Amino acid sequence: MNVKAYKTPSIEQIENEFHCDRKDAERAWNYAFESAQERFWEEAQDIAKDLFPDCTFGAEGRCGGWAVVYQLPPVDSWDAVQVAKWASFESQLKKMVKGYCDWENWLEEITVNRWAENGSERYNFIDKKDGTTACIADLKKMARQSGFGAVVRA
């Protein structure tokens, strides 16, 4: 089944919404897309296991744009129950693709993860020894303001 994301929010939308430069908007777009992909495949795996417990599930194609259920019986042998399961599977995955490509979803992800900020990283928060959480973008900004220049994490 084709699960490619053809209509995602644009980099320009991110630039305009977050008042950030192109580089930060591109990075935020990439992080949001990667996050949506990961969440989609995790959820799709669960749906496939629920509907087809004796089968395996995976992605195929150059960029993983095809969801595939392996070990299904030949289509011409399917009964009404099997057809209904496939229809449910297909419907749920299409709905997920649409939802994960929705601007409101991306807006929330970019906002809560602070991905449009200069110096942000995909995993943008760390737990400090004192039990508080710090945003990496803030730490990099403080380092630059203190004269340390560009901060690179290995």
Tab-separated table of C-alpha atoms in Angstrom:
chain	number	residue	atom	x	y	z
A	1	MET	CA	0.000	0.000	0.000
A	2	ASN	CA	1.308	3.450	-0.934
A	3	VAL	CA	1.907	5.553	2.195
A	4	LYS	CA	4.003	8.335	0.694
A	5	ALA	CA	3.496	11.823	2.103
A	6	TYR	CA	2.810	14.055	-0.878
A	7	LYS	CA	1.376	17.110	0.871
A	8	THR	CA	3.385	18.242	3.851
A	9	PRO	CA	3.601	21.745	5.273
A	10	SER	CA	6.117	23.947	3.486
A	11	ILE	CA	9.357	25.422	4.723
A	12	GLU	CA	7.847	28.838	3.974
A	13	GLN	CA	4.953	28.125	6.359
A	14	ILE	CA	7.477	27.377	9.094
A	15	GLU	CA	9.501	30.522	8.315
A	16	ASN	CA	6.363	32.663	8.467
A	17	GLU	CA	4.860	31.065	11.574
A	18	PHE	CA	8.037	31.020	13.659
A	19	HIS	CA	9.746	34.109	12.197
A	20	CYS	CA	12.931	32.134	11.674
A	21	ASP	CA	15.491	32.073	8.889
A	22	ARG	CA	15.456	29.548	6.053
A	23	LYS	CA	18.151	27.323	7.590
A	24	ASP	CA	16.274	26.986	10.887
A	25	ALA	CA	12.981	26.417	9.031
A	26	GLU	CA	14.556	23.661	6.904
A	27	ARG	CA	15.953	21.975	9.993
A	28	ALA	CA	12.566	22.218	11.744
A	29	TRP	CA	10.874	20.755	8.641
A	30	ASN	CA	13.307	17.821	8.596
A	31	TYR	CA	12.868	17.131	12.304
A	32	ALA	CA	9.072	17.293	12.029
A	33	PHE	CA	9.092	14.986	9.008
A	34	GLU	CA	11.412	12.452	10.678
A	35	SER	CA	9.283	12.513	13.821
A	36	ALA	CA	6.075	12.003	11.828
A	37	GLN	CA	7.658	9.088	9.950
A	38	GLU	CA	8.771	7.384	13.147
A	39	ARG	CA	5.383	7.781	14.806
A	40	PHE	CA	3.585	6.605	11.662
A	41	TRP	CA	5.624	3.391	11.344
A	42	GLU	CA	5.296	2.576	15.061
A	43	GLU	CA	1.528	3.027	14.946
A	44	ALA	CA	1.197	1.204	11.601
A	45	GLN	CA	3.126	-1.750	13.051
A	46	ASP	CA	0.644	-1.966	15.936
A	47	ILE	CA	-2.343	-1.808	13.578
A	48	ALA	CA	-0.864	-4.536	11.379
A	49	LYS	CA	-0.214	-6.787	14.408
A	50	ASP	CA	-3.787	-6.315	15.625
A	51	LEU	CA	-5.391	-7.079	12.261
A	52	PHE	CA	-2.936	-9.678	10.945
A	53	PRO	CA	-1.339	-11.345	13.997
A	54	ASP	CA	0.203	-14.205	11.989
A	55	CYS	CA	1.883	-11.903	9.481
A	56	THR	CA	4.879	-9.608	9.493
A	57	PHE	CA	4.857	-5.977	8.488
A	58	GLY	CA	7.432	-3.720	6.897
A	59	ALA	CA	8.261	-0.921	4.519
A	60	GLU	CA	9.517	-1.238	0.981
A	61	GLY	CA	10.631	1.143	-1.706
A	62	ARG	CA	13.515	3.512	-2.102
A	63	CYS	CA	12.326	5.761	0.726
A	64	GLY	CA	10.046	3.292	2.500
A	65	GLY	CA	6.894	4.664	0.930
A	66	TRP	CA	5.119	1.319	0.700
A	67	ALA	CA	3.584	-0.461	3.695
A	68	VAL	CA	3.663	-4.217	3.144
A	69	VAL	CA	2.051	-7.063	5.067
A	70	TYR	CA	3.936	-10.311	4.460
A	71	GLN	CA	2.568	-13.873	4.679
A	72	LEU	CA	-0.987	-12.899	3.778
A	73	PRO	CA	-2.894	-15.591	1.870
A	74	PRO	CA	-3.385	-14.943	-1.871
A	75	VAL	CA	-5.935	-12.165	-2.466
A	76	ASP	CA	-8.181	-14.418	-4.566
A	77	SER	CA	-8.669	-16.661	-1.518
A	78	TRP	CA	-9.818	-13.889	0.847
A	79	ASP	CA	-13.232	-14.129	2.441
A	80	ALA	CA	-15.342	-11.159	3.541
A	81	VAL	CA	-13.587	-11.026	6.929
A	82	GLN	CA	-10.136	-10.818	5.336
A	83	VAL	CA	-11.327	-8.151	2.875
A	84	ALA	CA	-12.807	-6.141	5.764
A	85	LYS	CA	-9.531	-6.390	7.715
A	86	TRP	CA	-7.568	-5.131	4.723
A	87	ALA	CA	-10.045	-2.291	4.167
A	88	SER	CA	-9.684	-1.306	7.825
A	89	PHE	CA	-5.887	-1.468	7.607
A	90	GLU	CA	-5.822	0.660	4.471
A	91	SER	CA	-8.305	3.176	5.863
A	92	GLN	CA	-6.418	3.595	9.144
A	93	LEU	CA	-3.064	4.070	7.419
A	94	LYS	CA	-4.453	6.617	4.951
A	95	LYS	CA	-5.989	8.542	7.843
A	96	MET	CA	-2.667	8.474	9.709
A	97	VAL	CA	-0.713	9.760	6.685
A	98	LYS	CA	-3.171	12.623	6.326
A	99	GLY	CA	-3.008	13.418	10.048
A	100	TYR	CA	0.771	13.320	10.266
A	101	CYS	CA	0.991	15.674	7.258
A	102	ASP	CA	-1.478	18.160	8.736
A	103	TRP	CA	-0.167	21.660	9.477
A	104	GLU	CA	-1.702	21.710	12.973
A	105	ASN	CA	0.197	18.531	13.870
A	106	TRP	CA	3.478	19.966	12.564
A	107	LEU	CA	2.857	23.289	14.297
A	108	GLU	CA	2.413	21.526	17.631
A	109	GLU	CA	5.477	19.298	17.157
A	110	ILE	CA	7.735	22.167	16.092
A	111	THR	CA	6.459	24.368	18.926
A	112	VAL	CA	6.772	21.889	21.806
A	113	ASN	CA	10.163	20.656	20.609
A	114	ARG	CA	11.356	24.202	19.803
A	115	TRP	CA	12.778	22.965	16.497
A	116	ALA	CA	12.533	26.324	14.689
A	117	GLU	CA	14.980	27.955	17.081
A	118	ASN	CA	18.573	28.550	16.114
A	119	GLY	CA	20.784	25.790	17.493
A	120	SER	CA	17.982	23.279	17.966
A	121	GLU	CA	18.547	19.557	17.650
A	122	ARG	CA	16.178	16.685	16.952
A	123	TYR	CA	16.308	15.591	20.586
A	124	ASN	CA	16.331	19.128	21.905
A	125	PHE	CA	16.099	18.626	25.673
A	126	ILE	CA	18.408	17.140	28.274
A	127	ASP	CA	17.912	16.245	31.905
A	128	LYS	CA	20.365	18.019	34.166
A	129	LYS	CA	21.906	16.599	37.329
A	130	ASP	CA	19.773	18.886	39.484
A	131	GLY	CA	16.622	17.240	38.087
A	132	THR	CA	15.622	20.095	35.793
A	133	THR	CA	15.345	19.962	32.022
A	134	ALA	CA	17.255	22.249	29.679
A	135	CYS	CA	16.716	23.047	26.021
A	136	ILE	CA	19.850	22.520	23.948
A	137	ALA	CA	19.044	25.590	21.830
A	138	ASP	CA	19.110	27.697	25.030
A	139	LEU	CA	22.406	26.168	26.153
A	140	LYS	CA	23.998	26.875	22.768
A	141	LYS	CA	22.675	30.442	22.826
A	142	MET	CA	24.142	31.016	26.307
A	143	ALA	CA	27.483	29.593	25.154
A	144	ARG	CA	27.555	31.917	22.120
A	145	GLN	CA	26.627	34.910	24.304
A	146	SER	CA	29.460	33.985	26.676
A	147	GLY	CA	31.946	34.094	23.818
A	148	PHE	CA	32.382	30.386	23.156
A	149	GLY	CA	31.420	30.617	19.474
A	150	ALA	CA	29.756	27.751	17.696
A	151	VAL	CA	28.938	24.815	19.939
A	152	VAL	CA	29.190	21.370	18.385
A	153	ARG	CA	27.965	18.249	20.142
A	154	ALA	CA	29.412	14.867	19.287
